[in-house]
Amino acid sequence: MAKTVLQVRQGGAHFFLNTESSSPNTGHRNRYRLFKTEHYGRDKSGWIQVGSMAGQDLIAIEGEQALFEACEKLFASKKPRRYEHHGAIRGTPGRWEGEAFPTRQSQVKVKMDAEAVGRVARER
């Protein structure tokens, strides 16, 4: 599970350094992801992969200003990946659809299309 190990903010910009879980016995050590948000969290600028040594260097920096500048420099050195929100229900719908969870808009459209086809077939 990801854990936030570092947070630094200045003005409206905010950096988070999260650990990334890695599988044991793969030969890989701790890796980190550096996330950036702007406008007080309203705009998600993205995230970059940070190696274990660079992550440890960031954690070792003392002083808010120096840490923010180091995060900004590291974030600018790589192409950020887009932040994707995964809060919506994914996968195939189950029996609980519409009971435990709200009915998905895509499923409502499919049901309405099926009913329209059924009406046309009955009219013939």
mmCIF file of C-alpha atoms in Angstrom:
data_model
loop_
_atom_site.group_PDB
_atom_site.id
_atom_site.type_symbol
_atom_site.label_atom_id
_atom_site.label_comp_id
_atom_site.label_asym_id
_atom_site.label_seq_id
_atom_site.Cartn_x
_atom_site.Cartn_y
_atom_site.Cartn_z
ATOM 1 C CA MET A 1 0.000 0.000 0.000
ATOM 2 C CA ALA A 2 1.294 3.447 -0.869
ATOM 3 C CA LYS A 3 2.337 5.656 2.008
ATOM 4 C CA THR A 4 3.002 9.393 1.900
ATOM 5 C CA VAL A 5 6.485 9.981 3.304
ATOM 6 C CA LEU A 6 6.956 13.638 2.383
ATOM 7 C CA GLN A 7 4.762 16.685 1.778
ATOM 8 C CA VAL A 8 5.904 20.162 0.881
ATOM 9 C CA ARG A 9 3.887 23.153 -0.249
ATOM 10 C CA GLN A 10 4.539 26.683 -1.291
ATOM 11 C CA GLY A 11 1.795 29.022 -2.375
ATOM 12 C CA GLY A 12 -0.733 26.931 -4.272
ATOM 13 C CA ALA A 13 1.716 24.211 -5.372
ATOM 14 C CA HIS A 14 1.972 21.003 -3.367
ATOM 15 C CA PHE A 15 4.322 18.013 -3.746
ATOM 16 C CA PHE A 16 3.706 14.556 -2.262
ATOM 17 C CA LEU A 17 6.307 11.778 -2.212
ATOM 18 C CA ASN A 18 4.650 8.367 -1.892
ATOM 19 C CA THR A 19 6.283 4.986 -1.523
ATOM 20 C CA GLU A 20 5.453 2.445 -4.170
ATOM 21 C CA SER A 21 5.105 -1.141 -3.070
ATOM 22 C CA SER A 22 7.401 -3.545 -4.848
ATOM 23 C CA SER A 23 7.335 -7.307 -4.922
ATOM 24 C CA PRO A 24 9.849 -9.050 -2.671
ATOM 25 C CA ASN A 25 12.711 -11.025 -4.230
ATOM 26 C CA THR A 26 12.608 -9.033 -7.472
ATOM 27 C CA GLY A 27 15.920 -7.294 -6.852
ATOM 28 C CA HIS A 28 14.242 -3.876 -6.773
ATOM 29 C CA ARG A 29 14.377 -1.698 -3.717
ATOM 30 C CA ASN A 30 12.119 1.096 -2.566
ATOM 31 C CA ARG A 31 10.782 3.303 -5.302
ATOM 32 C CA TYR A 32 8.832 6.481 -4.985
ATOM 33 C CA ARG A 33 6.303 8.540 -6.907
ATOM 34 C CA LEU A 34 6.367 12.313 -6.733
ATOM 35 C CA PHE A 35 2.931 13.878 -7.245
ATOM 36 C CA LYS A 36 2.341 17.555 -7.912
ATOM 37 C CA THR A 37 -0.859 19.544 -7.490
ATOM 38 C CA GLU A 38 -1.447 23.213 -8.192
ATOM 39 C CA HIS A 39 -4.078 25.809 -7.276
ATOM 40 C CA TYR A 40 -4.416 24.366 -3.772
ATOM 41 C CA GLY A 41 -5.125 20.844 -5.007
ATOM 42 C CA ARG A 42 -7.651 21.763 -7.708
ATOM 43 C CA ASP A 43 -5.307 20.974 -10.614
ATOM 44 C CA LYS A 44 -3.382 17.709 -10.657
ATOM 45 C CA SER A 45 -0.177 18.246 -12.641
ATOM 46 C CA GLY A 46 0.745 14.561 -12.688
ATOM 47 C CA TRP A 47 3.359 12.294 -11.173
ATOM 48 C CA ILE A 48 6.844 10.995 -11.908
ATOM 49 C CA GLN A 49 8.673 7.825 -10.938
ATOM 50 C CA VAL A 50 11.562 8.493 -8.553
ATOM 51 C CA GLY A 51 14.328 5.982 -7.863
ATOM 52 C CA SER A 52 15.311 4.881 -4.381
ATOM 53 C CA MET A 53 18.467 6.996 -4.184
ATOM 54 C CA ALA A 54 16.764 10.171 -5.437
ATOM 55 C CA GLY A 55 13.873 9.525 -3.055
ATOM 56 C CA GLN A 56 16.222 9.099 -0.100
ATOM 57 C CA ASP A 57 18.023 12.303 -1.117
ATOM 58 C CA LEU A 58 14.713 14.185 -1.065
ATOM 59 C CA ILE A 59 13.798 12.785 2.338
ATOM 60 C CA ALA A 60 17.203 13.807 3.737
ATOM 61 C CA ILE A 61 16.856 17.469 2.686
ATOM 62 C CA GLU A 62 16.116 19.818 5.574
ATOM 63 C CA GLY A 63 14.342 23.114 5.166
ATOM 64 C CA GLU A 64 11.034 23.689 3.450
ATOM 65 C CA GLN A 65 12.362 26.071 0.774
ATOM 66 C CA ALA A 66 15.283 23.817 -0.244
ATOM 67 C CA LEU A 67 12.998 20.775 -0.304
ATOM 68 C CA PHE A 68 10.409 22.527 -2.483
ATOM 69 C CA GLU A 69 13.110 23.645 -4.949
ATOM 70 C CA ALA A 70 14.557 20.112 -5.101
ATOM 71 C CA CYS A 71 11.098 18.630 -5.755
ATOM 72 C CA GLU A 72 10.411 21.235 -8.434
ATOM 73 C CA LYS A 73 13.759 20.559 -10.138
ATOM 74 C CA LEU A 74 13.241 16.783 -10.042
ATOM 75 C CA PHE A 75 9.669 17.096 -11.353
ATOM 76 C CA ALA A 76 10.841 19.348 -14.215
ATOM 77 C CA SER A 77 13.634 16.922 -15.158
ATOM 78 C CA LYS A 78 11.203 14.174 -16.208
ATOM 79 C CA LYS A 79 8.047 14.056 -18.277
ATOM 80 C CA PRO A 80 5.129 13.815 -15.834
ATOM 81 C CA ARG A 81 2.520 11.129 -16.302
ATOM 82 C CA ARG A 82 -1.119 12.076 -16.194
ATOM 83 C CA TYR A 83 -2.948 11.659 -12.916
ATOM 84 C CA GLU A 84 -5.986 9.425 -13.367
ATOM 85 C CA HIS A 85 -8.731 9.225 -10.794
ATOM 86 C CA HIS A 86 -9.895 5.658 -10.228
ATOM 87 C CA GLY A 87 -12.844 6.361 -7.960
ATOM 88 C CA ALA A 88 -15.547 5.080 -10.291
ATOM 89 C CA ILE A 89 -16.769 1.488 -10.311
ATOM 90 C CA ARG A 90 -14.929 -0.549 -12.927
ATOM 91 C CA GLY A 91 -15.404 -4.012 -14.335
ATOM 92 C CA THR A 92 -18.469 -5.891 -15.431
ATOM 93 C CA PRO A 93 -21.710 -5.098 -13.604
ATOM 94 C CA GLY A 94 -22.953 -7.616 -11.065
ATOM 95 C CA ARG A 95 -26.281 -8.511 -9.466
ATOM 96 C CA TRP A 96 -25.794 -5.771 -6.882
ATOM 97 C CA GLU A 97 -25.847 -3.049 -9.554
ATOM 98 C CA GLY A 98 -28.475 -0.474 -8.620
ATOM 99 C CA GLU A 99 -28.836 -1.844 -5.075
ATOM 100 C CA ALA A 100 -25.506 -1.539 -3.284
ATOM 101 C CA PHE A 101 -24.075 0.878 -5.851
ATOM 102 C CA PRO A 102 -25.783 3.451 -8.040
ATOM 103 C CA THR A 103 -26.605 2.226 -11.534
ATOM 104 C CA ARG A 104 -23.890 3.192 -13.981
ATOM 105 C CA GLN A 105 -24.797 5.651 -16.702
ATOM 106 C CA SER A 106 -23.432 3.277 -19.342
ATOM 107 C CA GLN A 107 -25.752 0.520 -18.054
ATOM 108 C CA VAL A 108 -28.766 2.849 -18.066
ATOM 109 C CA LYS A 109 -28.098 3.607 -21.738
ATOM 110 C CA VAL A 110 -27.753 -0.111 -22.578
ATOM 111 C CA LYS A 111 -31.051 -0.894 -20.809
ATOM 112 C CA MET A 112 -32.855 1.936 -22.600
ATOM 113 C CA ASP A 113 -31.508 0.782 -25.977
ATOM 114 C CA ALA A 114 -32.585 -2.805 -25.246
ATOM 115 C CA GLU A 115 -36.077 -1.665 -24.287
ATOM 116 C CA ALA A 116 -36.358 0.370 -27.495
ATOM 117 C CA VAL A 117 -35.329 -2.656 -29.586
ATOM 118 C CA GLY A 118 -37.846 -4.818 -27.677
ATOM 119 C CA ARG A 119 -40.653 -2.342 -28.380
ATOM 120 C CA VAL A 120 -39.845 -2.298 -32.087
ATOM 121 C CA ALA A 121 -39.802 -6.120 -32.192
ATOM 122 C CA ARG A 122 -43.189 -6.339 -30.412
ATOM 123 C CA GLU A 123 -44.785 -3.840 -32.803
ATOM 124 C CA ARG A 124 -43.981 -6.004 -35.817
#
